[in-house]
PDB file of C-alpha atoms in Angstrom:
ATOM      1  CA  VAL A   1     374.667 296.029 174.348  1.00  0.00           C
ATOM      2  CA  GLY A   2     375.280 298.845 171.778  1.00  0.00           C
ATOM      3  CA  THR A   3     374.535 298.778 168.094  1.00  0.00           C
ATOM      4  CA  ARG A   4     377.605 297.072 166.663  1.00  0.00           C
ATOM      5  CA  PRO A   5     377.083 293.676 165.163  1.00  0.00           C
ATOM      6  CA  HIS A   6     377.445 290.713 167.687  1.00  0.00           C
ATOM      7  CA  PRO A   7     378.564 287.116 167.013  1.00  0.00           C
ATOM      8  CA  PRO A   8     376.122 284.473 168.163  1.00  0.00           C
ATOM      9  CA  ILE A   9     375.814 284.213 171.922  1.00  0.00           C
ATOM     10  CA  PHE A  10     374.957 281.219 174.206  1.00  0.00           C
ATOM     11  CA  ILE A  11     373.492 282.211 177.517  1.00  0.00           C
ATOM     12  CA  ALA A  12     372.932 279.652 180.243  1.00  0.00           C
ATOM     13  CA  TYR A  13     371.474 280.405 183.650  1.00  0.00           C
ATOM     14  CA  SER A  14     371.447 278.435 186.849  1.00  0.00           C
ATOM     15  CA  GLU A  15     368.831 277.830 189.673  1.00  0.00           C
ATOM     16  CA  THR A  16     370.068 280.990 191.556  1.00  0.00           C
ATOM     17  CA  SER A  17     367.213 283.550 192.293  1.00  0.00           C
ATOM     18  CA  GLY A  18     366.881 286.112 189.772  1.00  0.00           C
ATOM     19  CA  HIS A  19     369.301 284.484 187.273  1.00  0.00           C
ATOM     20  CA  LYS A  20     366.661 283.404 184.716  1.00  0.00           C
ATOM     21  CA  GLU A  21     365.092 286.852 184.742  1.00  0.00           C
ATOM     22  CA  ALA A  22     368.312 288.562 184.202  1.00  0.00           C
ATOM     23  CA  ALA A  23     369.407 286.229 181.440  1.00  0.00           C
ATOM     24  CA  GLU A  24     366.195 286.572 179.584  1.00  0.00           C
ATOM     25  CA  THR A  25     366.397 290.371 179.969  1.00  0.00           C
ATOM     26  CA  PHE A  26     369.887 290.272 178.589  1.00  0.00           C
ATOM     27  CA  ALA A  27     369.041 288.009 175.804  1.00  0.00           C
ATOM     28  CA  ALA A  28     366.258 290.193 174.749  1.00  0.00           C
ATOM     29  CA  LYS A  29     368.283 293.319 174.507  1.00  0.00           C
ATOM     30  CA  LEU A  30     370.744 291.375 172.431  1.00  0.00           C
ATOM     31  CA  LYS A  31     368.239 290.071 170.110  1.00  0.00           C
ATOM     32  CA  ALA A  32     366.707 293.557 169.768  1.00  0.00           C
ATOM     33  CA  SER A  33     370.157 294.623 168.544  1.00  0.00           C
ATOM     34  CA  GLY A  34     370.151 291.961 165.984  1.00  0.00           C
ATOM     35  CA  ALA A  35     372.269 289.216 167.703  1.00  0.00           C
ATOM     36  CA  ARG A  36     371.543 285.588 167.469  1.00  0.00           C
ATOM     37  CA  VAL A  37     371.050 284.425 171.012  1.00  0.00           C
ATOM     38  CA  THR A  38     370.511 280.807 172.396  1.00  0.00           C
ATOM     39  CA  LEU A  39     369.312 280.861 175.847  1.00  0.00           C
ATOM     40  CA  TYR A  40     369.759 277.589 177.930  1.00  0.00           C
ATOM     41  CA  ASP A  41     367.506 276.783 180.989  1.00  0.00           C
ATOM     42  CA  GLY A  42     370.096 275.589 183.500  1.00  0.00           C
ATOM     43  CA  ARG A  43     367.777 275.497 186.519  1.00  0.00           C
ATOM     44  CA  ALA A  44     368.872 271.856 187.079  1.00  0.00           C
ATOM     45  CA  TYR A  45     372.252 273.284 187.951  1.00  0.00           C
ATOM     46  CA  ASN A  46     373.515 275.615 190.567  1.00  0.00           C
ATOM     47  CA  HIS A  47     376.475 277.885 190.153  1.00  0.00           C
ATOM     48  CA  PHE A  48     378.991 275.356 191.054  1.00  0.00           C
ATOM     49  CA  THR A  49     377.658 272.325 189.219  1.00  0.00           C
ATOM     50  CA  MET A  50     377.333 274.273 185.999  1.00  0.00           C
ATOM     51  CA  GLY A  51     381.187 274.756 185.905  1.00  0.00           C
ATOM     52  CA  ARG A  52     381.860 271.316 187.440  1.00  0.00           C
ATOM     53  CA  ASN A  53     379.781 269.508 184.870  1.00  0.00           C
ATOM     54  CA  PHE A  54     380.356 271.469 181.685  1.00  0.00           C
ATOM     55  CA  GLY A  55     382.181 269.282 179.349  1.00  0.00           C
ATOM     56  CA  SER A  56     381.804 266.133 181.267  1.00  0.00           C
ATOM     57  CA  GLU A  57     378.341 265.178 180.343  1.00  0.00           C
ATOM     58  CA  GLU A  58     376.781 264.236 176.975  1.00  0.00           C
ATOM     59  CA  GLY A  59     373.484 265.930 177.402  1.00  0.00           C
ATOM     60  CA  GLY A  60     372.208 268.870 179.380  1.00  0.00           C
ATOM     61  CA  MET A  61     374.341 272.123 179.169  1.00  0.00           C
ATOM     62  CA  THR A  62     377.271 270.548 177.330  1.00  0.00           C
ATOM     63  CA  GLY A  63     375.004 269.070 174.562  1.00  0.00           C
ATOM     64  CA  ALA A  64     373.278 272.477 174.037  1.00  0.00           C
ATOM     65  CA  ALA A  65     376.584 274.351 174.026  1.00  0.00           C
ATOM     66  CA  MET A  66     378.044 271.850 171.424  1.00  0.00           C
ATOM     67  CA  ALA A  67     374.755 272.109 169.262  1.00  0.00           C
ATOM     68  CA  PHE A  68     375.047 275.856 169.530  1.00  0.00           C
ATOM     69  CA  LEU A  69     378.689 275.768 168.332  1.00  0.00           C
ATOM     70  CA  ASP A  70     377.992 273.503 165.594  1.00  0.00           C
ATOM     71  CA  GLU A  71     375.348 275.671 164.407  1.00  0.00           C
ATOM     72  CA  ALA A  72     377.321 278.879 164.940  1.00  0.00           C
ATOM     73  CA  MET A  73     380.258 277.457 162.840  1.00  0.00           C
TER      74      MET A  73
END
């Protein structure tokens, strides 16, 4: 993670075992370094449906990512 400034970061995790914990640990380290982090609970998705559905739905992860981008810009 380092000590350099980071841009706002969006982290999404899937239902895969261990992904939630890994994402939360990474997000905590980034936050501790001063980064603004948005963590999205994507347990409704698996690894494949995250990529397949991103951008093709109005709510869910796409909506969260768009809200993140609106806020970050």
